[in-house]
Short mmCIF file of C-alpha atoms in Angstrom, two decimals:
data_model
loop_
_atom_site.label_atom_id
_atom_site.label_comp_id
_atom_site.label_asym_id
_atom_site.label_seq_id
_atom_site.Cartn_x
_atom_site.Cartn_y
_atom_site.Cartn_z
CA UNK N 1 -30.90 4.14 -0.60
CA UNK N 2 -29.54 4.77 3.30
CA UNK N 3 -26.25 3.16 4.71
CA UNK N 4 -26.61 4.72 8.18
CA UNK N 5 -23.98 6.84 8.64
CA UNK N 6 -20.58 9.01 6.67
CA UNK N 7 -20.33 6.20 4.46
CA UNK N 8 -18.19 5.58 0.64
CA UNK N 9 -19.83 3.95 -1.76
CA UNK N 10 -17.17 1.82 -3.99
CA UNK N 11 -17.99 0.46 -7.38
CA UNK N 12 -18.23 -2.70 -8.95
CA UNK N 13 -20.44 -2.68 -11.30
CA UNK N 14 -20.37 -6.72 -11.94
CA UNK N 15 -22.40 -7.18 -9.02
CA UNK N 16 -25.57 -5.03 -9.71
CA UNK N 17 -28.26 -7.43 -11.19
CA UNK N 18 -29.96 -3.82 -12.30
CA UNK N 19 -28.71 -1.09 -15.00
CA UNK N 20 -25.94 -0.05 -13.35
CA UNK N 21 -26.69 3.95 -13.83
CA UNK N 22 -30.04 3.30 -11.98
CA UNK N 23 -28.23 1.47 -9.28
CA UNK N 24 -25.86 4.84 -8.80
CA UNK N 25 -29.27 7.28 -9.20
CA UNK N 26 -31.05 5.57 -6.32
CA UNK N 27 -27.56 5.48 -4.49
CA UNK N 28 -27.11 9.48 -4.71
CA UNK N 29 -30.35 9.84 -3.50
CA UNK N 30 -30.05 8.37 -0.70
CA UNK N 31 -26.74 9.49 2.47
CA UNK N 32 -24.01 7.84 0.88
CA UNK N 33 -21.47 10.94 1.36
CA UNK N 34 -19.74 9.62 -2.67
CA UNK N 35 -18.65 7.07 -5.08
CA UNK N 36 -15.83 5.76 -5.53
CA UNK N 37 -15.73 4.61 -9.21
CA UNK N 38 -13.50 1.26 -8.71
CA UNK N 39 -14.34 -0.39 -11.83
CA UNK N 40 -10.74 -2.81 -12.47
CA UNK N 41 -11.95 -4.76 -15.75
CA UNK N 42 -12.50 -1.48 -17.72
CA UNK N 43 -9.70 -0.50 -19.97
CA UNK N 44 -9.16 3.28 -19.72
CA UNK N 45 -10.73 4.89 -22.50
CA UNK N 46 -14.30 2.78 -21.13
CA UNK N 47 -13.16 3.75 -17.58
CA UNK N 48 -13.39 7.48 -18.93
CA UNK N 49 -17.08 6.91 -20.28
CA UNK N 50 -18.56 5.64 -17.62
CA UNK N 51 -16.61 7.87 -14.53
CA UNK N 52 -18.39 10.68 -16.90
CA UNK N 53 -22.12 9.11 -16.70
CA UNK N 54 -21.59 8.62 -13.15
CA UNK N 55 -19.66 11.97 -11.93
CA UNK N 56 -23.38 13.82 -14.24
CA UNK N 57 -25.39 11.60 -11.99
CA UNK N 58 -23.71 12.62 -8.75
CA UNK N 59 -23.42 16.52 -9.54
CA UNK N 60 -26.97 16.24 -10.29
CA UNK N 61 -27.74 14.96 -6.61
CA UNK N 62 -24.97 17.12 -5.20
CA UNK N 63 -22.44 14.06 -3.92
CA UNK N 64 -18.81 13.36 -4.25
CA UNK N 65 -17.92 11.38 -7.17
CA UNK N 66 -14.34 9.78 -6.70
CA UNK N 67 -12.22 8.61 -9.68
CA UNK N 68 -10.26 5.24 -9.24
CA UNK N 69 -6.74 4.50 -10.80
CA UNK N 70 -6.97 6.42 -14.13
CA UNK N 71 -5.16 9.82 -13.25
CA UNK N 72 -4.66 10.92 -17.21
CA UNK N 73 -8.23 10.02 -17.39
CA UNK N 74 -9.79 11.98 -14.41
CA UNK N 75 -7.86 14.91 -15.31
CA UNK N 76 -9.07 15.20 -19.02
CA UNK N 77 -12.87 15.66 -17.35
CA UNK N 78 -11.59 17.43 -14.83
CA UNK N 79 -12.36 15.32 -11.89
CA UNK N 80 -10.16 16.34 -8.94
CA UNK N 81 -10.74 13.46 -6.44
CA UNK N 82 -9.37 10.10 -7.57
CA UNK N 83 -8.24 7.06 -5.63
CA UNK N 84 -5.55 4.64 -6.22
CA UNK N 85 -3.79 1.32 -4.45
CA UNK N 86 -1.13 2.14 -2.22
CA UNK N 87 1.73 1.31 -4.68
CA UNK N 88 0.53 3.13 -7.07
CA UNK N 89 -0.31 6.82 -4.90
CA UNK N 90 3.37 5.95 -3.84
CA UNK N 91 4.95 6.06 -6.89
CA UNK N 92 2.57 8.91 -8.68
CA UNK N 93 3.53 10.93 -5.79
CA UNK N 94 7.15 10.90 -6.28
CA UNK N 95 7.11 12.02 -9.33
CA UNK N 96 4.98 15.03 -9.18
CA UNK N 97 1.21 13.25 -11.36
CA UNK N 98 -0.63 14.18 -8.93
CA UNK N 99 -0.68 17.85 -8.68
CA UNK N 100 -3.81 18.38 -10.89
CA UNK N 101 -6.14 16.95 -7.80
CA UNK N 102 -7.50 18.49 -4.68
CA UNK N 103 -7.96 14.70 -3.21
CA UNK N 104 -6.22 11.54 -3.42
CA UNK N 105 -7.52 8.94 -1.14
CA UNK N 106 -5.62 5.17 -0.71
CA UNK N 107 -5.92 2.12 0.39
CA UNK N 108 -4.38 0.73 3.26
CA UNK N 109 -3.69 -2.07 4.95
CA UNK N 110 -1.50 -2.45 7.94
CA UNK N 111 -0.26 0.90 10.66
CA UNK N 112 3.06 1.30 8.97
CA UNK N 113 0.58 1.35 5.13
CA UNK N 114 -1.56 4.69 6.97
CA UNK N 115 1.61 6.00 8.27
CA UNK N 116 3.10 6.19 4.98
CA UNK N 117 0.47 7.11 3.25
CA UNK N 118 -0.25 10.17 5.37
CA UNK N 119 3.17 10.83 4.96
CA UNK N 120 3.30 11.20 1.08
CA UNK N 121 -0.04 13.19 0.73
CA UNK N 122 -2.94 10.64 1.31
CA UNK N 123 -6.09 13.19 1.80
CA UNK N 124 -7.49 9.99 3.55
CA UNK N 125 -7.84 6.41 3.55
CA UNK N 126 -9.83 3.47 2.90
CA UNK N 127 -8.48 1.04 6.24
CA UNK N 128 -9.81 -2.77 5.82
CA UNK N 129 -10.90 -5.30 5.58
CA UNK N 130 -12.29 -4.94 9.15
CA UNK N 131 -15.48 -7.34 9.23
CA UNK N 132 -15.63 -10.30 6.45
CA UNK N 133 -16.58 -10.06 4.06
CA UNK N 134 -18.06 -12.28 0.69
CA UNK N 135 -15.33 -9.80 -1.08
CA UNK N 136 -12.68 -11.51 0.43
CA UNK N 137 -14.13 -14.78 1.22
CA UNK N 138 -12.04 -16.90 3.27
CA UNK N 139 -9.90 -14.01 4.68
CA UNK N 140 -10.62 -13.12 8.01
CA UNK N 141 -11.26 -9.67 8.47
CA UNK N 142 -8.52 -7.61 10.99
CA UNK N 143 -10.88 -6.22 13.30
CA UNK N 144 -11.99 -3.75 15.21
CA UNK N 145 -8.09 -3.45 17.35
CA UNK N 146 -6.78 -3.02 14.01
CA UNK N 147 -8.86 0.07 13.01
CA UNK N 148 -8.00 1.75 16.25
CA UNK N 149 -4.94 1.62 15.70
CA UNK N 150 -4.73 2.63 12.09
CA UNK N 151 -7.07 5.77 13.79
CA UNK N 152 -4.64 6.03 16.13
CA UNK N 153 -1.26 6.17 14.05
CA UNK N 154 -2.96 9.22 11.35
CA UNK N 155 -4.53 12.12 11.62
CA UNK N 156 -6.07 12.10 7.73
CA UNK N 157 -9.76 10.55 7.89
CA UNK N 158 -10.15 6.67 7.60
CA UNK N 159 -12.33 5.38 6.26
CA UNK N 160 -13.24 1.39 6.99
CA UNK N 161 -14.06 -0.68 4.52
CA UNK N 162 -15.21 -4.32 4.44
CA UNK N 163 -18.74 -5.87 5.98
CA UNK N 164 -19.70 -2.61 6.69
CA UNK N 165 -23.22 -2.32 6.96
CA UNK N 166 -25.76 -0.12 9.26
CA UNK N 167 -25.15 -2.33 12.23
CA UNK N 168 -22.05 -2.20 12.70
CA UNK N 169 -20.92 1.46 10.91
CA UNK N 170 -21.53 2.84 14.81
CA UNK N 171 -18.68 0.31 16.12
CA UNK N 172 -15.85 2.06 13.64
CA UNK N 173 -17.13 6.01 14.03
CA UNK N 174 -16.30 5.03 17.22
CA UNK N 175 -13.19 3.69 16.59
CA UNK N 176 -12.06 7.05 15.38
CA UNK N 177 -13.21 6.85 11.78
CA UNK N 178 -14.33 8.79 9.76
CA UNK N 179 -17.00 6.74 8.27
CA UNK N 180 -16.82 3.78 5.89
CA UNK N 181 -17.20 2.22 2.59
CA UNK N 182 -19.32 -0.71 1.17
CA UNK N 183 -19.98 -2.33 -1.97
CA UNK N 184 -21.46 -5.46 -2.12
CA UNK N 185 -24.43 -3.21 -0.16
CA UNK N 186 -24.70 -1.05 -2.58
CA UNK N 187 -24.33 -3.43 -5.62
CA UNK N 188 -26.00 -6.33 -4.81
#
């Protein structure tokens, strides 16, 4: 599965019409640079079991695995990369709960969020949603000018999210983004 650029896949197994782990293998055989296992409906124990499997598949194919929203589960599995919602990230950094991790990402929806994330020590950010997408049906994308402003405001890598596909990945990179994130394209 190829996405046409410096792409991170964000999972949602509920969109996957086939065997989820088979889809992860297919993604890992393509050009994605990383997978964020974002399964918001799972309790932490179930998430940890799934994370162990997905992390193993990523390791076989040399892809980076990024845990989402469960630092304790990630820590117990020895996973050193995590992505957190901004409020969780800011709270956790204040309490020094993230010292274990080598890479910490967070999601932003404004230039102010991006600056706050960088100041708090984020390694990278996802900014969005950039284009209209079925995942945010009825909510217009923030657009390329928004992405350009976010990229100009921070020094850390920015990954665009929301409606990213091979046909527009070049335009987000032209705005200064390190790449893009895909969910629906990879999962459905």
